Structure formats: structure tokens, C-alpha cells
Tab-separated table of C-alpha atoms in Angstrom:
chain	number	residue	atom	x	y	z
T	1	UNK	CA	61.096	-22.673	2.532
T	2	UNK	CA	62.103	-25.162	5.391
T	3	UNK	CA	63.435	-28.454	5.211
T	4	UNK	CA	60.297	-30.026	6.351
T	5	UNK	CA	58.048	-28.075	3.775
T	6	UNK	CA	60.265	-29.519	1.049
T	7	UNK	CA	60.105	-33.061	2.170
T	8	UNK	CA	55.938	-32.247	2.615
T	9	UNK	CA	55.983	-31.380	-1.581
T	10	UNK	CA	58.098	-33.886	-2.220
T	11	UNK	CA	56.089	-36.633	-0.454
T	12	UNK	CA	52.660	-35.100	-2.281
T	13	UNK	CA	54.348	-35.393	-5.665
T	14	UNK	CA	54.852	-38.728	-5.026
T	15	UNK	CA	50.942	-39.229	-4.275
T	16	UNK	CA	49.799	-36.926	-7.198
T	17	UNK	CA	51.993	-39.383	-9.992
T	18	UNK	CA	50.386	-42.380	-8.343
T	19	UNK	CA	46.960	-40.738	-8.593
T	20	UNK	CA	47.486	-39.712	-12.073
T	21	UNK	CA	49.078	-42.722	-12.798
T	22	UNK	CA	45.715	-44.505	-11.090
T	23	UNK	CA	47.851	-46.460	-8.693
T	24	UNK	CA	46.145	-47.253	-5.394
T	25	UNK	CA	47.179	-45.233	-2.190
T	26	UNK	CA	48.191	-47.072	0.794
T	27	UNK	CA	47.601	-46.442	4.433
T	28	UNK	CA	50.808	-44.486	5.331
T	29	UNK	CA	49.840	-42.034	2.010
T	30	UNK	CA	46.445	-41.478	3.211
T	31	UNK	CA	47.685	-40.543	6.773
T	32	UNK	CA	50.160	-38.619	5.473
T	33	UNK	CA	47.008	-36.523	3.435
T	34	UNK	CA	45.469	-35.426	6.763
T	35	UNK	CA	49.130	-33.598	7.900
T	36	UNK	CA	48.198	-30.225	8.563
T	37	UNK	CA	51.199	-29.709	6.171
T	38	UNK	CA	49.815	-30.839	3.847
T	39	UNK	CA	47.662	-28.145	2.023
T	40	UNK	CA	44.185	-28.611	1.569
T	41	UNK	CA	43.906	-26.967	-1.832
T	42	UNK	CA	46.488	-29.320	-3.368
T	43	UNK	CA	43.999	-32.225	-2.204
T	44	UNK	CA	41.158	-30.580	-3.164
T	45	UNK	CA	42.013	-30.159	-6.767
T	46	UNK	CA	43.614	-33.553	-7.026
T	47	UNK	CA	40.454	-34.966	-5.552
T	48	UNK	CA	38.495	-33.198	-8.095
T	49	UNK	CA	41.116	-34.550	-11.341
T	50	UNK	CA	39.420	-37.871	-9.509
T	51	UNK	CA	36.200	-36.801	-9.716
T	52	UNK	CA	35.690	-35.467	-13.052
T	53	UNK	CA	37.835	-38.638	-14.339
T	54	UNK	CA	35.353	-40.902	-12.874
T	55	UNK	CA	31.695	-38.311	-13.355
T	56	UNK	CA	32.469	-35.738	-15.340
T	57	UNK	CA	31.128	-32.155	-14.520
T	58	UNK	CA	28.278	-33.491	-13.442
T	59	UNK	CA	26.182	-32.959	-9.716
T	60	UNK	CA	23.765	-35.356	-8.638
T	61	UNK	CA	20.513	-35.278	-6.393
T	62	UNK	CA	17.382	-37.242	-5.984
T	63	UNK	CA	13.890	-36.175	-4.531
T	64	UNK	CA	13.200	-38.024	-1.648
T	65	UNK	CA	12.039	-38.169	1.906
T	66	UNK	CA	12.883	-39.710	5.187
T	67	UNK	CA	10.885	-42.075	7.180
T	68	UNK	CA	12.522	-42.678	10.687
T	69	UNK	CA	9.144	-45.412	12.185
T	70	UNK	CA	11.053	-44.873	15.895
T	71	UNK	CA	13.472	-43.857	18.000
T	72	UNK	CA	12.955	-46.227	20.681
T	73	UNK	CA	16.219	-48.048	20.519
T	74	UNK	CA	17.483	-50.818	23.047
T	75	UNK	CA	21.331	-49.589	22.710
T	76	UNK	CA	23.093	-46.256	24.072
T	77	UNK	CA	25.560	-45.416	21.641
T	78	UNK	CA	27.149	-41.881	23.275
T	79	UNK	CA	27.822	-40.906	20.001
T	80	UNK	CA	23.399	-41.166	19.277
T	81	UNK	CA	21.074	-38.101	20.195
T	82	UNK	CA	18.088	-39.780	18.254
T	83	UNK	CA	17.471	-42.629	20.273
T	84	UNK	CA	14.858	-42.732	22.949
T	85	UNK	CA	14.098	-45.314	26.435
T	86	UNK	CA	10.613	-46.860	26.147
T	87	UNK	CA	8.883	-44.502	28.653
T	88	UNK	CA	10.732	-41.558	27.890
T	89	UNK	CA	8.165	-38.632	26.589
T	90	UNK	CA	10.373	-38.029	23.543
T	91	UNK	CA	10.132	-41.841	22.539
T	92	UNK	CA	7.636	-42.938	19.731
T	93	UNK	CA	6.289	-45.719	17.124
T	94	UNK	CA	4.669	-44.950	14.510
T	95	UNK	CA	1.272	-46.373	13.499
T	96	UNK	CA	0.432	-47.780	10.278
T	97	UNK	CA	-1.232	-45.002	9.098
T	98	UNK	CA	1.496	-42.405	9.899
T	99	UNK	CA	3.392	-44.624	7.608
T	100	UNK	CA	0.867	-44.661	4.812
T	101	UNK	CA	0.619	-41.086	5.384
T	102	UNK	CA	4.419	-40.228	4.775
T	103	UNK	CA	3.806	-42.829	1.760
T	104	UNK	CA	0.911	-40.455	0.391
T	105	UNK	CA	3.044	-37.529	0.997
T	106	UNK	CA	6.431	-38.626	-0.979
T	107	UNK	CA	4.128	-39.366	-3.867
T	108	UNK	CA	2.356	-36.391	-4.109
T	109	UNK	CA	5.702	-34.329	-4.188
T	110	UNK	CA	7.312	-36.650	-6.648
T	111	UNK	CA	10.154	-38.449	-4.578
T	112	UNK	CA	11.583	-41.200	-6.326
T	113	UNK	CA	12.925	-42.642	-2.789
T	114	UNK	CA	11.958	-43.339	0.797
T	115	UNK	CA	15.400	-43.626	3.516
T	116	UNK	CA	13.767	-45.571	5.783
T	117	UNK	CA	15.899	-46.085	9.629
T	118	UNK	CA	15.025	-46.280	12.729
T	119	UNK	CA	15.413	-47.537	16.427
T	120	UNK	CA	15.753	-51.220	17.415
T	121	UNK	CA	12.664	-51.033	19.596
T	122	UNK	CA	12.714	-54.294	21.889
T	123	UNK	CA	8.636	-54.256	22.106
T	124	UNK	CA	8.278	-54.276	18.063
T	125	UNK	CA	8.394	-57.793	16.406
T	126	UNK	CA	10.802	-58.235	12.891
T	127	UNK	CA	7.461	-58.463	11.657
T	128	UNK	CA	6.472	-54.909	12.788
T	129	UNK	CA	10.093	-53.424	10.445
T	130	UNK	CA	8.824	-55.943	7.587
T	131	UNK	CA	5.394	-54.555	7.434
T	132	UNK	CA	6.542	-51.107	7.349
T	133	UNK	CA	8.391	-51.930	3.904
T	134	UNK	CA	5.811	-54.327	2.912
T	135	UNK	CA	2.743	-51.341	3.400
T	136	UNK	CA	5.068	-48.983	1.626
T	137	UNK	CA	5.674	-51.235	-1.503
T	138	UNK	CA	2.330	-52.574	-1.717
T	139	UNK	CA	0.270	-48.823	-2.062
T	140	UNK	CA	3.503	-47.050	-3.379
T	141	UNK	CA	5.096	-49.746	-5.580
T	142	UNK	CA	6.803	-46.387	-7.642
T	143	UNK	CA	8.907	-45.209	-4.656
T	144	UNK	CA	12.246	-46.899	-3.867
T	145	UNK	CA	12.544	-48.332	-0.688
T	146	UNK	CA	16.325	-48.262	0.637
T	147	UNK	CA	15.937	-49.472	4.255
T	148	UNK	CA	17.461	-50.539	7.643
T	149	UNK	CA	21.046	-50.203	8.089
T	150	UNK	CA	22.839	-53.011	8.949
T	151	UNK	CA	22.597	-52.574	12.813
T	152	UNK	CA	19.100	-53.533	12.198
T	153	UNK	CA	19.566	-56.045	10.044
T	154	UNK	CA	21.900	-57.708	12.173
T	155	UNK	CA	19.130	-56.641	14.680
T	156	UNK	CA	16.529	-58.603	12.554
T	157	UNK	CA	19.082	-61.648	12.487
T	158	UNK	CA	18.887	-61.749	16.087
T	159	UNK	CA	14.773	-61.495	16.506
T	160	UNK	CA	13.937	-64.660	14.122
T	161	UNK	CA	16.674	-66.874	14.495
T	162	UNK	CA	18.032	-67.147	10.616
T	163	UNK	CA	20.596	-65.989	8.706
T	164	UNK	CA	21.080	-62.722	7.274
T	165	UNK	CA	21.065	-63.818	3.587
T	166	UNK	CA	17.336	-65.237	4.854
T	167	UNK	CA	16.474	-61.763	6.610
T	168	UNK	CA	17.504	-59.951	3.467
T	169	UNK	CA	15.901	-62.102	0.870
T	170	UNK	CA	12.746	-62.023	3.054
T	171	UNK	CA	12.765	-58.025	3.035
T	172	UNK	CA	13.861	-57.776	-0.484
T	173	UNK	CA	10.184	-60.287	-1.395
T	174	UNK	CA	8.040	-57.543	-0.228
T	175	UNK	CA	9.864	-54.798	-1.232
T	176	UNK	CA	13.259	-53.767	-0.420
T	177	UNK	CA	15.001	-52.106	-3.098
T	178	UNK	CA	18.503	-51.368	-1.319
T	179	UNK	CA	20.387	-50.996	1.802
T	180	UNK	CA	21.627	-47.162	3.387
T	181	UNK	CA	24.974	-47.402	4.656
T	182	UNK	CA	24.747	-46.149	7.986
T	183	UNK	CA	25.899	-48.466	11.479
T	184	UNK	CA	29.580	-48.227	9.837
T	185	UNK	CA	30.524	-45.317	12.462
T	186	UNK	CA	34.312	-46.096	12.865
T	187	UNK	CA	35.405	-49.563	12.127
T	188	UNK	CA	38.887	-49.927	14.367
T	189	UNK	CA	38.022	-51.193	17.466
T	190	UNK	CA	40.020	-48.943	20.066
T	191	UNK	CA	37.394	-46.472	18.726
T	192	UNK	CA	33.963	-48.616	17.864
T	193	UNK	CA	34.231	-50.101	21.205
T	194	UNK	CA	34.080	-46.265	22.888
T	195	UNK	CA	31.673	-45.099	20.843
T	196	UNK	CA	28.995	-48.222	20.407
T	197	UNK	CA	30.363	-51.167	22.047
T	198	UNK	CA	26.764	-53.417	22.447
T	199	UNK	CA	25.624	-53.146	18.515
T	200	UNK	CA	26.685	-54.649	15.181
T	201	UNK	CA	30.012	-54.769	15.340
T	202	UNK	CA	32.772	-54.344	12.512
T	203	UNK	CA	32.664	-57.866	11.096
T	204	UNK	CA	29.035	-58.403	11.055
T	205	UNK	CA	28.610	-54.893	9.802
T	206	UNK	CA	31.150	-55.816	6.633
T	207	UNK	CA	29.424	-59.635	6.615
T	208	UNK	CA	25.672	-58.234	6.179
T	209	UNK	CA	26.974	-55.953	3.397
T	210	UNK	CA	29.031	-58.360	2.112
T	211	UNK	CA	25.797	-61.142	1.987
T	212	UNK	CA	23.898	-58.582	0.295
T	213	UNK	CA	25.740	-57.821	-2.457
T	214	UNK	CA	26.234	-61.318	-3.143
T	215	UNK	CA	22.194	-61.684	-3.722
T	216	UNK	CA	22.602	-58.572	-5.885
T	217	UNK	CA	20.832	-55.399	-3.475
T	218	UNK	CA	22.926	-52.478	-3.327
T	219	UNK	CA	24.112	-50.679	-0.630
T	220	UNK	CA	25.335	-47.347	0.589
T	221	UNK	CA	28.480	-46.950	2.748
T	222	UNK	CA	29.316	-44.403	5.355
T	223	UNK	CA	31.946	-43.235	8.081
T	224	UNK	CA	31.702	-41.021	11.116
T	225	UNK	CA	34.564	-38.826	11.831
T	226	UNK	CA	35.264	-35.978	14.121
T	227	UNK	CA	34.870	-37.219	17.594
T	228	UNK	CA	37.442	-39.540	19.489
T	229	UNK	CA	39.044	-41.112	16.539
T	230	UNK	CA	42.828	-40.099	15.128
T	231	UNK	CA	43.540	-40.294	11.163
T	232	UNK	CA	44.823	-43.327	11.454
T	233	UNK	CA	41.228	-44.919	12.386
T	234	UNK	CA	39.369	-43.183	9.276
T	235	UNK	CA	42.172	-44.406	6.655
T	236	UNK	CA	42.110	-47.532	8.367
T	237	UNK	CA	38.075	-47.765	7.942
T	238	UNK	CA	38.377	-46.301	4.385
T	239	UNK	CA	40.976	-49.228	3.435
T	240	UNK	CA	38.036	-51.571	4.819
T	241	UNK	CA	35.626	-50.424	2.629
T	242	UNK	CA	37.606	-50.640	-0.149
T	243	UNK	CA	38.623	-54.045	0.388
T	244	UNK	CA	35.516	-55.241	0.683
T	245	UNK	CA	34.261	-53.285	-2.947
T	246	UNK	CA	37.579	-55.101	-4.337
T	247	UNK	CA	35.565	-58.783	-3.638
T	248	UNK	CA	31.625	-57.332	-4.104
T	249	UNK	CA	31.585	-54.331	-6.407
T	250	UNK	CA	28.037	-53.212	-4.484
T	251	UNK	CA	28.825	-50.001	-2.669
T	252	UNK	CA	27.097	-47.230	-4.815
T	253	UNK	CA	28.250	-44.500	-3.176
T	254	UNK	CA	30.741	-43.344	0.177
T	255	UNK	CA	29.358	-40.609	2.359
T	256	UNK	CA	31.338	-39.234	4.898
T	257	UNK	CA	29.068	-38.338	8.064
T	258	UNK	CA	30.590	-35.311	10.247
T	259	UNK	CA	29.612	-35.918	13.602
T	260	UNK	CA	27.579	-33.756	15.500
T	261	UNK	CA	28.212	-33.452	19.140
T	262	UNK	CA	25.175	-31.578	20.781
T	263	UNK	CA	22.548	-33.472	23.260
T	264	UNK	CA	24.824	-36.789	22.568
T	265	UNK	CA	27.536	-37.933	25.451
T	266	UNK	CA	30.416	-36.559	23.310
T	267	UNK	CA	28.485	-33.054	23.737
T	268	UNK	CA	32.280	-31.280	24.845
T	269	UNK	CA	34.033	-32.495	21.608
T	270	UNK	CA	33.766	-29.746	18.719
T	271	UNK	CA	32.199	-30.539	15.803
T	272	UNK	CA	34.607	-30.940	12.300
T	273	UNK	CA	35.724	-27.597	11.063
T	274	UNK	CA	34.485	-27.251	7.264
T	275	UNK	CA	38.343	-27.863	6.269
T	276	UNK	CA	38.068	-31.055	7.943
T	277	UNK	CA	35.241	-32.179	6.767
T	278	UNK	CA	36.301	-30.907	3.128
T	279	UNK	CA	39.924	-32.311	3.708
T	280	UNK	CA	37.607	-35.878	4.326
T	281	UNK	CA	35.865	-35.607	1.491
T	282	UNK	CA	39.211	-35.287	-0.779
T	283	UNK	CA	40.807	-37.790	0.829
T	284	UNK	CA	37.680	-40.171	0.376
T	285	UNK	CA	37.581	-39.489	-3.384
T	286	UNK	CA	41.367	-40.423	-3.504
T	287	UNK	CA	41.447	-43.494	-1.594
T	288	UNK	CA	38.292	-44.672	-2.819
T	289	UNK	CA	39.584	-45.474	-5.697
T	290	UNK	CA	36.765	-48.261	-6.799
T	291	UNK	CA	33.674	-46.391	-5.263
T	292	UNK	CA	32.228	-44.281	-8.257
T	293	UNK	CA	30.270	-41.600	-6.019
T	294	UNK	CA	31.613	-39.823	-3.476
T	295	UNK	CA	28.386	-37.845	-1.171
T	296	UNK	CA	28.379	-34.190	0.281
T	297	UNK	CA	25.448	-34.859	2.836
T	298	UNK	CA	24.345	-31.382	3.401
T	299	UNK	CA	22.300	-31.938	6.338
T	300	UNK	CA	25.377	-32.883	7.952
T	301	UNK	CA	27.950	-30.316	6.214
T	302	UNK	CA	25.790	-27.307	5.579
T	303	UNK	CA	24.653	-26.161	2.457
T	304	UNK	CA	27.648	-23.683	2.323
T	305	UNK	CA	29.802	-26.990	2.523
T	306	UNK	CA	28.105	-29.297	0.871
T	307	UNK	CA	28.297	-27.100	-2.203
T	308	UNK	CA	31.967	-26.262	-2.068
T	309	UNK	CA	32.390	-29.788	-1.451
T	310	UNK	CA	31.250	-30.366	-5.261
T	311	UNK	CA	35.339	-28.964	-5.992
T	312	UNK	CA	36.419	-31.077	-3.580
T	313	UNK	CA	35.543	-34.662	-4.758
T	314	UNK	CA	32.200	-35.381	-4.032
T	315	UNK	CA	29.538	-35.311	-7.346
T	316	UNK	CA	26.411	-35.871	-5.253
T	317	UNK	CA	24.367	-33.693	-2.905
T	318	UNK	CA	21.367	-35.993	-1.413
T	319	UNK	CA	18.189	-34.701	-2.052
T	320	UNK	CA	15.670	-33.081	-1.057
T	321	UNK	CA	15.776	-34.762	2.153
T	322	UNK	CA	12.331	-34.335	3.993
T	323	UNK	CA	11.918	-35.250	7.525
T	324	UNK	CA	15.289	-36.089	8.617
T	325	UNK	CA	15.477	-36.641	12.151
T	326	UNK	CA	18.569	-38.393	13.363
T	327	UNK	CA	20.588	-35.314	12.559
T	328	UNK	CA	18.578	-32.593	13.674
T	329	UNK	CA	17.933	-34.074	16.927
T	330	UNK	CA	21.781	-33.998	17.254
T	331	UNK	CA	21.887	-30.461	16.403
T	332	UNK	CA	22.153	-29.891	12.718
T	333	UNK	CA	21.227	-26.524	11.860
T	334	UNK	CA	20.469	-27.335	7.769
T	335	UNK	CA	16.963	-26.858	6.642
T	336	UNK	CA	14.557	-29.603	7.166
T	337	UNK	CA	14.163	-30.282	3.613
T	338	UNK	CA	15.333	-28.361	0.099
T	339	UNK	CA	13.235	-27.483	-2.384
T	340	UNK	CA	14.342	-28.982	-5.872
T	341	UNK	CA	15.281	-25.418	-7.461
T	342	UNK	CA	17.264	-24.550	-4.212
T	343	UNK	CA	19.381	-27.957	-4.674
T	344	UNK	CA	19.225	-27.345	-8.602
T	345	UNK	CA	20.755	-24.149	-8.154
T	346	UNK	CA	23.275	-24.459	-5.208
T	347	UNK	CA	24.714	-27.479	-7.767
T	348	UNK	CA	24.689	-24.996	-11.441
T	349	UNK	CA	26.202	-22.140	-9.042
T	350	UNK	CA	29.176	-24.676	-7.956
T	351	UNK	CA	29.956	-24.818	-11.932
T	352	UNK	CA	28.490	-28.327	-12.145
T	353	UNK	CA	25.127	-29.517	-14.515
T	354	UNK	CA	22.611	-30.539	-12.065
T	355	UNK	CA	21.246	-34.211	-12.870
T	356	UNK	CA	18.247	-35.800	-11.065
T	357	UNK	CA	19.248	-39.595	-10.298
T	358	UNK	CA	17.374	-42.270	-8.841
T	359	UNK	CA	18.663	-44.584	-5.863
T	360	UNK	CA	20.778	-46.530	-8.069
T	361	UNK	CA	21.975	-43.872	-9.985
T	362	UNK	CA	19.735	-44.203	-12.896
T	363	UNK	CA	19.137	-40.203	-14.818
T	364	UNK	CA	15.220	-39.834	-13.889
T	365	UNK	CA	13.291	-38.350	-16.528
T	366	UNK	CA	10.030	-36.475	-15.197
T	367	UNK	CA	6.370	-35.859	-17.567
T	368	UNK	CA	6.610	-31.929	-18.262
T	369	UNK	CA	2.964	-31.900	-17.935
T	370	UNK	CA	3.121	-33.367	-14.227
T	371	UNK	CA	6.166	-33.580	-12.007
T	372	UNK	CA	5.122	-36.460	-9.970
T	373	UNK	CA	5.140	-38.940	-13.112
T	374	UNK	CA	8.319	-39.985	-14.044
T	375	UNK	CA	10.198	-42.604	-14.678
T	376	UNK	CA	14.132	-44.174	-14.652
T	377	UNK	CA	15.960	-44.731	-17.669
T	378	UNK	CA	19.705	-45.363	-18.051
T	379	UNK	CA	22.662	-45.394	-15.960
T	380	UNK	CA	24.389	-42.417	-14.792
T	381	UNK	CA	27.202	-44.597	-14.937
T	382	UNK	CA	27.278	-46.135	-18.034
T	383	UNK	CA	26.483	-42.405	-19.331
T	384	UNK	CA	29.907	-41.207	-17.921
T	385	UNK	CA	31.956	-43.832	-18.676
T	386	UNK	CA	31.551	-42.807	-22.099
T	387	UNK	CA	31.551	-39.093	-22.000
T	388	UNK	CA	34.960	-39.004	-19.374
């Protein structure tokens, strides 16, 4: 064995006694973890020590359904093969009945949540986006609304004039339960400014987050990684999130988004390798020290993935996941949606006990006589805490 493989072990021992020792990693350690060198397996189980420290041998999913209103969008993000111009035969809005409709639909199948995202289209009103949660909540008061990333919030703060602690409060009155986490893309700006230049940038991404989990609504996180950005940009934007979860506590859950080149304006980068995107996924888990849940998004990953990524660090799957768009329309080969045995099974195959959770990670517990009735009952978190 070389010189430089001996330094490599040494170096990872170093990182394994402050993991054990549950001593935050730095920046130069987390670079360090995405040297080739470095082997993936040795992350992978020391990712997993993380995870069943913090969840136990448990996998998470929810039932739920995607509602994307449009994809008429006033920015160009190359990184975006969703988005649509005005008079562009792709573009769309949809009416309130469509929305009712997709409403009627996630109830009948028993979804405990709605993902609701969308374009900023420059011909719709905040009151158009506000309706859309307010129809929703109003004739489905059961489902859980998690809507608008901050790029439209920030979008939102723009349209009426006030503040984005007003925006959210307003939202959360008729019916917003929490926030998704997407917008974050890369935070560093030698990358953000390549990728998205015109939207939300880093600081009022962190700020809107930041004001809602000071008025108590919880909110999803996210990073997308495999196009122009190096490892020191994705440590960089992990130590971000982290730092902000240090002051707020109200990031549920990290999910790491692999990018997906085809029919965007990055369409000659290759996408992530699995390694990298399971070498992302441990390296989340350990850096993330103060996130509890760590997400393996299958419609980005793969099934195949997403289910290895279970030993990897990551104790949640998704869901169900019906009528996803965004990804698709970039290329994504997954399924459009999973039934519940399929995501049941791919999670009891991995070695883990398959738990049904609600948005804010509460166990769901469903009527045996009729799967749409159910209700939420205690924290997942609470549950582990005690069991780990």
C-alpha cells in the first residue's frame, strides 16, 4: 500500500472518531469525503452508524401526489426543463377545476399530502397561487398542503408589496401546512449565478426559510449537484444549511436532488453516476449532523438507487409520488407514481421496517376497513429517540 493510501486511512480515521465521538465535521473533512480515494463503502457504512443512531432501522414514505398549477415561468434557469414561455404550445395554467379535480383524486387514493410547485407565471395574480391552496384546504381540509418553494415565495413578496413573514402568514390562514425545499439549487455564487442568476438568490432563499421557521411552518431543504459545481460548492451549501438549522431547528428533512441534464441548457453534462449520488447521500447524513432525515428521492435516483440508498444514510423514500412533472420533463426515467406495496416492499427488501409518515413525520395510522380514512398520531421522532 502507497504512501498516499496510508495518509487517505489515516485522514478517515480521524473523521470516523469524530463521527463516533458526534463531533461536527468541518469543510476541509467533508471535501476530503468526496476524494475518489476515499472509498465509498467506508462512507456508506459510517453514514449508516449515523442513520440508525438518529432513526433506527426504520424506512419512511408517505402517500401523496403532486400538483404542479403551471409551468409558465418568467425566469430561464439553464439548469430548468419544466418551465414554459407564455405562447409556447407546451405552456399551461390550470383551471380551478383541474385543481379540485387532482384534490378529488388524492382523496380517493388516500394521500395524506399534496407537493404543490409551480411556474412564476407573470399573467397570474398572488391571488391566483393563494386560491389554489385556499380551494384545496377548503374541500380537502384532510390533505396536507406543503407548497411553493421559496423562489415563489420570494416571487409572492415581489407581486404585493409586503414582507415575507406577511406572505407566509397570509398563505398559512387559508391553508398552508409547510414549505418544500426546492429553489436551494447550489448556494455559492460562482455557481448560482451560472445556473439561475435572475431568481431568489442565496440570502433571500436562507431569509424566507429562516422567517418561516420563526412563525413555526416547517420546511424541507434541498441541493442540486452534478452539473457545473466542484465539491467544494456542495460542502459549502451543506455547511449553510446547517448553520441556519443551528439558529431555527425547522428543516425536517435534506434531500439531495441529482440533476438531470436532458432538454435543459446543461443537456452535454452527464448526469451523477449512482456512486455519486450515493457518495452524496453519505456525506449528507454525516455533515448534517442536526437534520434528523436524510431523503432518497427516487424519481430522481431510480428505484434501484433510491433503495440502496436506505444503507447509505438516507431513512426516507418519498412516496408514492403521483404526477410529478418537473423531473420527468427533464428526463427521469422512474415510474410516474409507485404503488404503496411496491414502495412497502422495495423498503422491507433493503432490510428496513417500512413506516407510513405524514408531512411532518407523524406515524399515520389507516381504518383497516377503508384505506382512505386515517389519521396522524405521534411523532416518528419522538418514537426513535427513545427506541435508538
Amino acid at each position: 500500500m502507497n504512501r498516499m493510501n496510508q495518509e487517505t486511512k489515516a485522514r478517515f480515521r480521524e473523521i470516523r472518531d469524530k463521527v463516533e465521538a458526534e463531533q461536527r465535521l468541518s469543510l476541509e473533512d467533508g471535501i476530503f469525503l468526496y476524494d475518489p480515494g476515499v472509498r465509498l463503502q467506508e462512507i456508506g457504512e459510517l453514514a449508516n452508524w449515523v442513520r440508525e443512531r438518529k432513526n433506527g432501522n426504520v424506512g419512511y414514505y408517505n402517500i401523496n401526489t403532486h400538483l404542479n398549477p403551471t409551468n409558465v415561468c418568467v425566469y430561464r434557469c439553464r439548469f430548468c426543463a419544466f418551465r414554459s414561455d407564455l405562447r409556447d404550445p407546451k405552456g399551461y395554467a390550470m383551471t380551478d377545476e383541474q385543481v379540485l379535480d387532482r384534490g378529488r383524486e388524492a382523496t380517493e387514493n388516500g394521500c395524506t399530502e399534496m407537493h404543490i410547485v409551480g411556474g412564476l407565471h407573470h399573467q397570474k395574480t398572488y391571488h391566483w397561487y393563494r386560491n389554489i391552496i385556499e380551494l384545496l384546504h377548503t374541500n380537502y381540509p384532510q390533505i396536507h398542503l406543503k407548497g411553493w418553494t421559496a423562489v415563489e415565495i420570494n416571487w409572492f413578496e415581489f407581486q404585493t408589496k409586503q414582507s415575507v413573514r406577511w406572505v407566509l402568514e397570509d398563505l398559512i390562514s387559508v391553508g398552508l401546512g409547510s414549505m418544500p425545499g426546492g429553489g436551494a439549487e447550489i448556494f455559492h455564487p460562482e455557481v448560482r449565478d451560472q445556473l439561475c442568476e435572475h431568481k431568489a438568490n442565496t440570502h433571500a432563499w436562507l431569509d424566507i426559510h429562516r422567517t418561516a421557521h420563526q412563525i413555526g411552518l416547517r420546511t424541507n431543504c434541498t441541493m442540486l449537484y452534478g452539473h457545473v459545481e466542484k465539491a467544494f460548492h456542495r460542502i459549502d451549501h451543506l455547511i449553510r444549511l446547517r448553520e441556519l438549522q443551528d439558529e431555527t431547528g425547522g428543516f425536517q428533512v435534506f434531500i439531495p436532488l441529482a440533476f438531470h441534464p436532458e432538454n435543459t441548457k446543461l443537456s452535454d453534462i452527464r448526469k451523477p453516476s449512482a456512486l455519486m449520488d450515493l457518495r452524496t447521500i453519505a456525506i449528507s447524513r454525516l455533515m448534517l449532523d442536526n437534520i434528523q432525515h436524510i431523503k432518497a428521492y427516487w424519481i430522481m435516483l431510480g428505484v434501484e438507487t433510491a433503495q440502496t440508498a436506505l444503507a447509505y444514510g438516507a431513512d426516507d423514500l418519498d412516496g408514492t409520488v403521483r404526477h410529478e412533472l418537473i423531473y420527468h420533463d427533464a428526463g427521469a426515467t422512474t415510474p410516474e407514481c409507485l404503488s404503496i406495496d411496491k414502495i412497502r416492499g422495495l423498503i422491507s427488501e433493503a432490510g428496513r421496517e417500512p413506516v407510513e409518515r405524514d408531512t411532518i413525520y407523524r406515524r399515520v395510522h389507516r381504518d383497516s376497513n377503508d384505506f382512505t380514512k386515517w389519521n396522524s398520531g405521534a411523532s416518528v421522532d419522538a418514537q426513535a429517540a427513545t427506541t435508538t
